[in-house]
mmCIF file of C-alpha atoms and ligand atoms in Angstrom:
data_model
loop_
_atom_site.group_PDB
_atom_site.id
_atom_site.type_symbol
_atom_site.label_atom_id
_atom_site.label_comp_id
_atom_site.label_asym_id
_atom_site.label_seq_id
_atom_site.Cartn_x
_atom_site.Cartn_y
_atom_site.Cartn_z
ATOM 1 C CA MET Q 105 -27.403 3.734 -3.320
ATOM 2 C CA SER Q 106 -25.187 4.174 -6.260
ATOM 3 C CA ARG Q 107 -21.746 2.870 -6.225
ATOM 4 C CA ARG Q 108 -18.817 5.325 -5.983
ATOM 5 C CA GLU Q 109 -15.676 3.384 -5.155
ATOM 6 C CA LEU Q 110 -12.047 3.126 -6.214
ATOM 7 C CA VAL Q 111 -10.682 -0.348 -6.717
ATOM 8 C CA VAL Q 112 -6.916 -0.450 -6.508
ATOM 9 C CA LEU Q 113 -5.410 -3.037 -8.889
ATOM 10 C CA GLY Q 114 -1.768 -2.248 -8.495
ATOM 11 C CA THR Q 115 0.455 0.132 -6.594
ATOM 12 C CA ALA Q 116 4.144 -0.250 -7.752
ATOM 13 C CA SER Q 117 6.113 2.264 -9.693
ATOM 14 C CA GLN Q 118 8.475 1.164 -12.475
ATOM 15 C CA VAL Q 119 8.574 -2.600 -11.664
ATOM 16 C CA PRO Q 120 6.168 -4.947 -9.981
ATOM 17 C CA THR Q 121 7.393 -6.397 -6.711
ATOM 18 C CA ARG Q 122 6.520 -9.624 -4.759
ATOM 19 C CA THR Q 123 3.750 -7.767 -3.030
ATOM 20 C CA ARG Q 124 2.769 -5.041 -5.513
ATOM 21 C CA ASN Q 125 1.539 -5.196 -9.085
ATOM 22 C CA HIS Q 126 2.245 -2.458 -11.512
ATOM 23 C CA ASN Q 127 -0.209 0.445 -11.328
ATOM 24 C CA GLY Q 128 -3.923 0.021 -12.228
ATOM 25 C CA TYR Q 129 -7.063 1.583 -10.764
ATOM 26 C CA VAL Q 130 -10.770 1.314 -11.557
ATOM 27 C CA LEU Q 131 -13.082 4.101 -10.409
ATOM 28 C CA PHE Q 132 -16.707 2.924 -10.209
ATOM 29 C CA TRP Q 133 -18.992 5.930 -10.413
ATOM 30 C CA ASP Q 134 -22.651 5.020 -10.616
ATOM 31 C CA ASP Q 135 -22.975 3.067 -13.885
ATOM 32 C CA GLU Q 136 -19.572 4.083 -15.158
ATOM 33 C CA ALA Q 137 -16.202 2.387 -14.505
ATOM 34 C CA VAL Q 138 -13.114 4.222 -15.583
ATOM 35 C CA LEU Q 139 -9.832 2.210 -15.801
ATOM 36 C CA PHE Q 140 -6.881 4.481 -15.047
ATOM 37 C CA ASP Q 141 -3.286 3.637 -16.022
ATOM 38 C CA PRO Q 142 -3.357 -0.133 -16.740
ATOM 39 C CA GLY Q 143 0.166 -1.364 -15.992
ATOM 40 C CA GLU Q 144 1.430 -4.845 -16.714
ATOM 41 C CA GLY Q 145 -0.787 -7.567 -15.173
ATOM 42 C CA THR Q 146 -3.934 -5.393 -15.029
ATOM 43 C CA GLN Q 147 -6.074 -8.069 -16.758
ATOM 44 C CA ARG Q 148 -5.296 -10.549 -13.980
ATOM 45 C CA GLN Q 149 -5.708 -8.026 -11.183
ATOM 46 C CA MET Q 150 -9.114 -7.199 -12.554
ATOM 47 C CA LEU Q 151 -10.042 -10.833 -12.246
ATOM 48 C CA ARG Q 152 -8.780 -10.925 -8.730
ATOM 49 C CA ALA Q 153 -10.674 -7.802 -7.846
ATOM 50 C CA GLY Q 154 -13.931 -8.947 -9.473
ATOM 51 C CA VAL Q 155 -13.859 -6.281 -12.200
ATOM 52 C CA SER Q 156 -14.893 -7.564 -15.698
ATOM 53 C CA ALA Q 157 -13.961 -6.164 -19.067
ATOM 54 C CA THR Q 158 -17.600 -5.462 -19.695
ATOM 55 C CA ASP Q 159 -17.772 -3.250 -16.622
ATOM 56 C CA LEU Q 160 -15.331 -0.816 -18.198
ATOM 57 C CA THR Q 161 -16.842 2.276 -19.806
ATOM 58 C CA ARG Q 162 -13.700 4.373 -20.299
ATOM 59 C CA ILE Q 163 -9.931 4.002 -20.192
ATOM 60 C CA ALA Q 164 -7.795 7.004 -19.099
ATOM 61 C CA ILE Q 165 -3.951 6.951 -19.386
ATOM 62 C CA THR Q 166 -1.780 9.599 -17.841
ATOM 63 C CA HIS Q 167 1.357 8.770 -19.818
ATOM 64 C CA LEU Q 168 3.067 6.114 -21.941
ATOM 65 C CA HIS Q 169 5.566 4.663 -19.443
ATOM 66 C CA GLY Q 170 5.182 0.919 -19.007
ATOM 67 C CA ASP Q 171 3.990 0.978 -15.388
ATOM 68 C CA HIS Q 172 1.024 3.034 -16.565
ATOM 69 C CA SER Q 173 0.213 1.379 -19.918
ATOM 70 C CA LEU Q 174 1.738 -2.051 -20.625
ATOM 71 C CA GLY Q 175 -1.460 -3.653 -19.489
ATOM 72 C CA LEU Q 176 -3.509 -1.945 -22.129
ATOM 73 C CA ALA Q 177 -2.529 -4.730 -24.675
ATOM 74 C CA GLY Q 178 -4.085 -7.436 -22.497
ATOM 75 C CA VAL Q 179 -7.139 -5.449 -21.428
ATOM 76 C CA VAL Q 180 -7.997 -4.482 -25.017
ATOM 77 C CA GLN Q 181 -7.648 -8.111 -26.136
ATOM 78 C CA ARG Q 182 -9.883 -9.150 -23.290
ATOM 79 C CA ILE Q 183 -12.526 -6.483 -24.263
ATOM 80 C CA SER Q 184 -12.387 -8.036 -27.740
ATOM 81 C CA LEU Q 185 -12.620 -11.631 -26.502
ATOM 82 C CA ASP Q 186 -15.469 -10.887 -24.218
ATOM 83 C CA GLY Q 187 -17.365 -9.136 -26.962
ATOM 84 C CA VAL Q 188 -17.929 -6.023 -24.967
ATOM 85 C CA PRO Q 189 -20.819 -4.356 -26.816
ATOM 86 C CA HIS Q 190 -20.364 -0.688 -25.938
ATOM 87 C CA THR Q 191 -17.900 1.922 -27.161
ATOM 88 C CA ILE Q 192 -14.908 2.529 -24.802
ATOM 89 C CA PRO Q 193 -13.256 5.906 -25.085
ATOM 90 C CA VAL Q 194 -9.454 5.752 -24.508
ATOM 91 C CA SER Q 195 -7.664 9.022 -23.603
ATOM 92 C CA PHE Q 196 -3.903 9.464 -23.556
ATOM 93 C CA PRO Q 197 -1.323 12.169 -24.294
ATOM 94 C CA ALA Q 198 -1.174 12.780 -28.070
ATOM 95 C CA SER Q 199 2.548 12.331 -28.179
ATOM 96 C CA GLY Q 200 2.043 8.737 -27.081
ATOM 97 C CA ALA Q 201 -0.287 7.797 -29.889
ATOM 98 C CA ALA Q 202 2.211 5.525 -31.666
ATOM 99 C CA TRP Q 203 2.734 3.453 -28.479
ATOM 100 C CA VAL Q 204 -1.046 3.261 -27.877
ATOM 101 C CA ASP Q 205 -1.324 1.938 -31.444
ATOM 102 C CA HIS Q 206 1.282 -0.722 -30.763
ATOM 103 C CA LEU Q 207 -0.347 -1.717 -27.549
ATOM 104 C CA ILE Q 208 -3.732 -2.113 -29.176
ATOM 105 C CA ASP Q 209 -2.211 -4.160 -31.952
ATOM 106 C CA ALA Q 210 0.532 -5.924 -29.968
ATOM 107 C CA THR Q 211 -0.143 -9.540 -31.116
ATOM 108 C CA SER Q 212 -2.398 -11.421 -33.409
ATOM 109 C CA TYR Q 213 -6.046 -11.492 -32.197
ATOM 110 C CA HIS Q 214 -9.594 -10.850 -33.400
ATOM 111 C CA HIS Q 215 -10.091 -7.098 -33.298
ATOM 112 C CA ARG Q 216 -13.721 -6.671 -31.978
ATOM 113 C CA ALA Q 217 -13.183 -3.959 -29.339
ATOM 114 C CA ASP Q 218 -15.006 -0.742 -30.135
ATOM 115 C CA LEU Q 219 -12.506 1.819 -28.918
ATOM 116 C CA GLU Q 220 -12.724 5.569 -29.401
ATOM 117 C CA LEU Q 221 -9.180 6.941 -29.296
ATOM 118 C CA GLN Q 222 -8.872 10.418 -27.749
ATOM 119 C CA PRO Q 223 -5.372 11.820 -28.048
ATOM 120 C CA LEU Q 224 -4.971 14.748 -25.644
ATOM 121 C CA ALA Q 225 -3.090 17.767 -26.958
ATOM 122 C CA GLU Q 226 -4.086 20.381 -24.434
ATOM 123 C CA ASP Q 227 -5.740 20.920 -21.073
ATOM 124 C CA GLY Q 228 -9.528 20.678 -21.076
ATOM 125 C CA VAL Q 229 -12.619 18.571 -20.946
ATOM 126 C CA VAL Q 230 -12.205 15.051 -22.345
ATOM 127 C CA TRP Q 231 -14.885 14.212 -24.920
ATOM 128 C CA PRO Q 232 -17.288 12.710 -25.464
ATOM 129 C CA VAL Q 233 -19.425 14.072 -22.618
ATOM 130 C CA ARG Q 234 -22.465 11.897 -22.444
ATOM 131 C CA PRO Q 235 -25.242 13.319 -20.312
ATOM 132 C CA GLU Q 236 -26.042 9.904 -18.745
ATOM 133 C CA GLN Q 237 -22.463 9.536 -17.372
ATOM 134 C CA GLY Q 238 -23.257 12.148 -14.710
ATOM 135 C CA PHE Q 239 -19.802 13.784 -14.652
ATOM 136 C CA THR Q 240 -17.267 15.661 -16.767
ATOM 137 C CA LEU Q 241 -13.708 14.470 -17.099
ATOM 138 C CA ARG Q 242 -10.977 17.050 -17.405
ATOM 139 C CA ALA Q 243 -7.352 16.568 -18.182
ATOM 140 C CA GLU Q 244 -4.436 18.833 -17.221
ATOM 141 C CA ARG Q 245 -0.792 18.649 -18.289
ATOM 142 C CA LEU Q 246 1.636 17.537 -15.533
ATOM 143 C CA GLU Q 247 5.449 17.738 -15.411
ATOM 144 C CA HIS Q 248 7.222 14.421 -16.099
ATOM 145 C CA GLY Q 249 9.931 13.048 -18.266
ATOM 146 C CA VAL Q 250 7.443 12.352 -21.052
ATOM 147 C CA GLU Q 251 4.136 14.193 -21.719
ATOM 148 C CA ALA Q 252 1.701 13.359 -18.971
ATOM 149 C CA PHE Q 253 -1.826 14.492 -18.076
ATOM 150 C CA GLY Q 254 -3.655 14.197 -14.765
ATOM 151 C CA TYR Q 255 -7.452 13.753 -14.638
ATOM 152 C CA ARG Q 256 -10.272 15.189 -12.633
ATOM 153 C CA LEU Q 257 -13.848 14.128 -12.620
ATOM 154 C CA ASP Q 258 -16.590 16.462 -11.475
ATOM 155 C CA GLU Q 259 -20.277 15.791 -10.974
ATOM 156 C CA PRO Q 260 -22.408 18.820 -11.702
ATOM 157 C CA ASP Q 261 -24.220 20.395 -8.726
ATOM 158 C CA GLY Q 262 -27.745 19.221 -8.227
ATOM 159 C CA ARG Q 263 -30.697 19.948 -5.943
ATOM 160 C CA ARG Q 264 -31.909 17.952 -3.000
ATOM 161 C CA MET Q 265 -35.490 18.171 -1.614
ATOM 162 C CA VAL Q 266 -35.905 19.651 1.821
ATOM 163 C CA PRO Q 267 -38.754 17.687 3.540
ATOM 164 C CA ALA Q 268 -39.726 20.520 5.784
ATOM 165 C CA LEU Q 269 -40.067 22.969 2.929
ATOM 166 C CA LEU Q 270 -42.026 20.438 0.845
ATOM 167 C CA ALA Q 271 -44.442 19.952 3.764
ATOM 168 C CA ALA Q 272 -44.843 23.690 4.332
ATOM 169 C CA ALA Q 273 -45.584 24.150 0.628
ATOM 170 C CA GLY Q 274 -48.088 21.358 0.759
ATOM 171 C CA VAL Q 275 -46.339 19.226 -1.871
ATOM 172 C CA ALA Q 276 -46.505 15.481 -1.284
ATOM 173 C CA GLY Q 277 -46.770 12.065 -3.127
ATOM 174 C CA PRO Q 278 -46.678 12.127 -6.988
ATOM 175 C CA ALA Q 279 -46.439 15.950 -7.032
ATOM 176 C CA ILE Q 280 -42.806 15.692 -5.859
ATOM 177 C CA GLY Q 281 -41.977 13.676 -8.949
ATOM 178 C CA VAL Q 282 -43.646 16.246 -11.145
ATOM 179 C CA LEU Q 283 -41.611 18.983 -9.350
ATOM 180 C CA GLN Q 284 -38.346 17.080 -9.954
ATOM 181 C CA ARG Q 285 -39.067 16.434 -13.664
ATOM 182 C CA GLU Q 286 -40.645 19.788 -14.627
ATOM 183 C CA GLY Q 287 -39.101 22.191 -12.090
ATOM 184 C CA ARG Q 288 -42.565 23.358 -10.956
ATOM 185 C CA VAL Q 289 -45.848 21.915 -9.867
ATOM 186 C CA VAL Q 290 -49.425 23.371 -9.312
ATOM 187 C CA THR Q 291 -50.816 22.364 -5.939
ATOM 188 C CA GLY Q 292 -54.529 21.337 -5.392
ATOM 189 C CA ASP Q 293 -55.366 24.871 -4.276
ATOM 190 C CA GLY Q 294 -53.925 26.409 -7.408
ATOM 191 C CA ARG Q 295 -50.549 27.715 -6.191
ATOM 192 C CA THR Q 296 -47.381 27.199 -8.252
ATOM 193 C CA VAL Q 297 -44.472 25.755 -6.290
ATOM 194 C CA ARG Q 298 -41.013 25.987 -7.938
ATOM 195 C CA LEU Q 299 -38.191 23.468 -7.393
ATOM 196 C CA GLU Q 300 -35.891 26.132 -5.963
ATOM 197 C CA ASP Q 301 -38.554 26.962 -3.297
ATOM 198 C CA VAL Q 302 -38.387 23.600 -1.624
ATOM 199 C CA SER Q 303 -34.886 22.291 -2.413
ATOM 200 C CA ALA Q 304 -31.334 23.147 -1.575
ATOM 201 C CA ARG Q 305 -28.180 23.077 -3.687
ATOM 202 C CA ARG Q 306 -26.487 19.666 -3.640
ATOM 203 C CA ARG Q 307 -22.760 19.943 -4.205
ATOM 204 C CA GLY Q 308 -21.463 17.583 -6.855
ATOM 205 C CA GLN Q 309 -18.843 15.094 -5.831
ATOM 206 C CA SER Q 310 -15.414 15.111 -7.362
ATOM 207 C CA PHE Q 311 -12.315 12.841 -7.858
ATOM 208 C CA ALA Q 312 -8.786 13.502 -9.037
ATOM 209 C CA PHE Q 313 -6.061 11.233 -10.408
ATOM 210 C CA VAL Q 314 -2.586 12.632 -10.320
ATOM 211 C CA MET Q 315 0.252 10.366 -11.418
ATOM 212 C CA ASP Q 316 3.824 10.810 -12.350
ATOM 213 C CA THR Q 317 4.783 14.450 -11.943
ATOM 214 C CA ARG Q 318 6.980 16.777 -10.048
ATOM 215 C CA LEU Q 319 5.123 19.478 -8.081
ATOM 216 C CA CYS Q 320 3.492 22.010 -10.473
ATOM 217 C CA ASP Q 321 0.370 24.178 -10.632
ATOM 218 C CA ALA Q 322 -1.682 21.521 -12.332
ATOM 219 C CA VAL Q 323 -1.305 19.204 -9.317
ATOM 220 C CA PHE Q 324 -3.097 21.788 -7.193
ATOM 221 C CA SER Q 325 -5.778 22.715 -9.684
ATOM 222 C CA LEU Q 326 -6.608 19.004 -10.204
ATOM 223 C CA ALA Q 327 -6.744 18.314 -6.467
ATOM 224 C CA ARG Q 328 -8.549 21.476 -5.394
ATOM 225 C CA GLY Q 329 -11.473 20.574 -3.046
ATOM 226 C CA VAL Q 330 -11.924 17.033 -4.363
ATOM 227 C CA ASP Q 331 -13.671 14.348 -2.249
ATOM 228 C CA LEU Q 332 -11.143 11.662 -3.224
ATOM 229 C CA LEU Q 333 -7.555 12.225 -4.531
ATOM 230 C CA VAL Q 334 -5.321 9.406 -5.839
ATOM 231 C CA ILE Q 335 -1.773 10.700 -6.076
ATOM 232 C CA GLU Q 336 1.537 9.285 -6.627
ATOM 233 C CA SER Q 337 4.101 9.280 -3.773
ATOM 234 C CA THR Q 338 7.008 7.490 -5.290
ATOM 235 C CA PHE Q 339 9.446 8.689 -2.791
ATOM 236 C CA LEU Q 340 9.797 9.639 0.866
ATOM 237 C CA ASP Q 341 10.852 13.147 1.604
ATOM 238 C CA ARG Q 342 14.434 12.252 2.527
ATOM 239 C CA ASP Q 343 14.822 11.502 -1.151
ATOM 240 C CA ARG Q 344 13.172 14.750 -2.260
ATOM 241 C CA GLU Q 345 16.173 15.598 -4.595
ATOM 242 C CA LEU Q 346 15.748 12.212 -6.375
ATOM 243 C CA ALA Q 347 12.019 12.825 -6.647
ATOM 244 C CA HIS Q 348 12.536 16.171 -8.302
ATOM 245 C CA ALA Q 349 15.264 14.861 -10.615
ATOM 246 C CA PHE Q 350 13.014 11.996 -11.875
ATOM 247 C CA GLY Q 351 9.845 14.018 -12.068
ATOM 248 C CA HIS Q 352 8.084 12.507 -9.078
ATOM 249 C CA LEU Q 353 6.491 13.495 -5.720
ATOM 250 C CA THR Q 354 7.275 12.576 -2.147
ATOM 251 C CA ALA Q 355 4.653 11.448 0.409
ATOM 252 C CA LEU Q 356 5.147 14.740 2.236
ATOM 253 C CA GLN Q 357 4.553 16.781 -0.915
ATOM 254 C CA ALA Q 358 1.474 14.815 -1.907
ATOM 255 C CA ALA Q 359 -0.057 15.143 1.499
ATOM 256 C CA THR Q 360 0.725 18.766 1.583
ATOM 257 C CA VAL Q 361 -1.114 19.296 -1.658
ATOM 258 C CA ALA Q 362 -4.081 17.399 -0.214
ATOM 259 C CA ALA Q 363 -4.074 19.460 2.966
ATOM 260 C CA GLU Q 364 -3.694 22.823 1.132
ATOM 261 C CA CYS Q 365 -6.468 21.793 -1.362
ATOM 262 C CA GLY Q 366 -8.994 20.621 1.290
ATOM 263 C CA VAL Q 367 -9.064 17.026 0.029
ATOM 264 C CA ARG Q 368 -11.309 14.792 2.088
ATOM 265 C CA SER Q 369 -9.909 11.380 1.388
ATOM 266 C CA LEU Q 370 -6.291 10.913 0.244
ATOM 267 C CA VAL Q 371 -4.912 7.753 -1.399
ATOM 268 C CA LEU Q 372 -1.083 7.495 -1.779
ATOM 269 C CA THR Q 373 0.276 5.003 -4.283
ATOM 270 C CA HIS Q 374 2.924 4.267 -6.891
ATOM 271 C CA PHE Q 375 5.647 3.497 -4.484
ATOM 272 C CA SER Q 376 9.352 2.925 -5.343
ATOM 273 C CA GLN Q 377 10.653 -0.603 -4.609
ATOM 274 C CA ARG Q 378 13.517 0.985 -2.640
ATOM 275 C CA TYR Q 379 11.259 1.293 0.489
ATOM 276 C CA GLN Q 380 10.292 -1.753 2.512
ATOM 277 C CA ASP Q 381 7.980 -0.165 5.117
ATOM 278 C CA ALA Q 382 4.803 1.335 3.759
ATOM 279 C CA GLY Q 383 4.151 2.739 7.282
ATOM 280 C CA GLU Q 384 6.732 5.352 6.553
ATOM 281 C CA PHE Q 385 4.584 6.854 3.813
ATOM 282 C CA TRP Q 386 1.648 6.940 6.177
ATOM 283 C CA ALA Q 387 3.569 8.583 9.069
ATOM 284 C CA GLU Q 388 5.130 11.130 6.733
ATOM 285 C CA ALA Q 389 1.702 12.056 5.171
ATOM 286 C CA ARG Q 390 0.063 12.272 8.652
ATOM 287 C CA THR Q 391 2.387 15.006 9.761
ATOM 288 C CA VAL Q 392 0.509 17.439 7.479
ATOM 289 C CA PHE Q 393 -2.773 15.750 6.378
ATOM 290 C CA ASP Q 394 -5.455 15.000 8.945
ATOM 291 C CA GLY Q 395 -8.298 13.740 6.580
ATOM 292 C CA GLU Q 396 -8.956 10.116 5.654
ATOM 293 C CA LEU Q 397 -5.661 8.634 4.587
ATOM 294 C CA THR Q 398 -4.942 5.394 2.656
ATOM 295 C CA VAL Q 399 -1.496 4.068 1.801
ATOM 296 C CA ALA Q 400 -2.651 1.857 -0.962
ATOM 297 C CA GLU Q 401 -2.170 -1.903 -1.193
ATOM 298 C CA ASP Q 402 -3.180 -3.984 -4.140
ATOM 299 C CA LEU Q 403 -6.869 -4.842 -4.188
ATOM 300 C CA ASP Q 404 -7.830 -2.171 -1.623
ATOM 301 C CA ARG Q 405 -11.239 -0.621 -2.093
ATOM 302 C CA VAL Q 406 -11.687 2.967 -1.117
ATOM 303 C CA GLN Q 407 -15.148 4.640 -0.982
ATOM 304 C CA VAL Q 408 -15.840 8.147 -2.275
ATOM 305 C CA PRO Q 409 -16.716 9.804 1.047
ATOM 306 C CA PRO Q 410 -20.490 10.257 1.648
ATOM 307 C CA ARG Q 411 -21.881 13.617 0.478
ATOM 308 C CA VAL Q 412 -21.740 16.735 2.623
ATOM 309 C CA HIS Q 413 -24.578 19.051 1.759
HETATM 310 ZN ZN1 LIG F 769 5.150 5.536 -13.078
#
């Protein structure tokens, strides 16, 4: 079965702590691996998590604060050093382009990385869309102190074969392959069977990545109905005023979004160093969200939940 898994590299907002690295997340999705928000120390966390520079097929940055981007310098130099042969698109808010340029050219090294820079100026699909990647990536503007975009990944709907319908139609063996490739097949007795006669719609899976933002419409549209949501919960709700003032969410707000949007699996992360007990985030989120819940720790692995047909 194909791999659809989130690898958490770091979970700290603003500054690393003794137990939490700066942010960093890799989403493995079949043959793709998207690195989101590489904070400081990402290169080493990748090593610890068993993720190589060559694995990466895309880098997506929500905004140009250090806890979401300082690690780009090291990761890009590592991509160069390892001679990664493929092109790696790098998306980021357009207003952060100068900082991205600095990070990519932060020290002297052999520039061999083949990066395709994609400054985002408005909401929409992030290009290029390659058919083989099996999903579209969309960006939507969030509300934070600097320009920030959240991301959403959607797999197109497909078809799944229904064995009982195949049997009833008399389609078996190599004919099934023909049906899948060509959309129709002619049976031995001369009947034409169409794909839609013997298959059912298979809903595509989806993932959303919502980092630094106060509550806004985009948070909901990014999270709507996704299988897996990674969302910042910098604060606990007793500090809701602080969260709003600094452009952040509380655990209660993040979990409420997940509950209202029908999210299946929720990953809270990006915690302020002011809190010692991660259990408080879990307890707060649990009051409103009853799906699969993870209060992320560094190096956690979270599976995209199995398909529901
Ligand atoms: Zn942050």
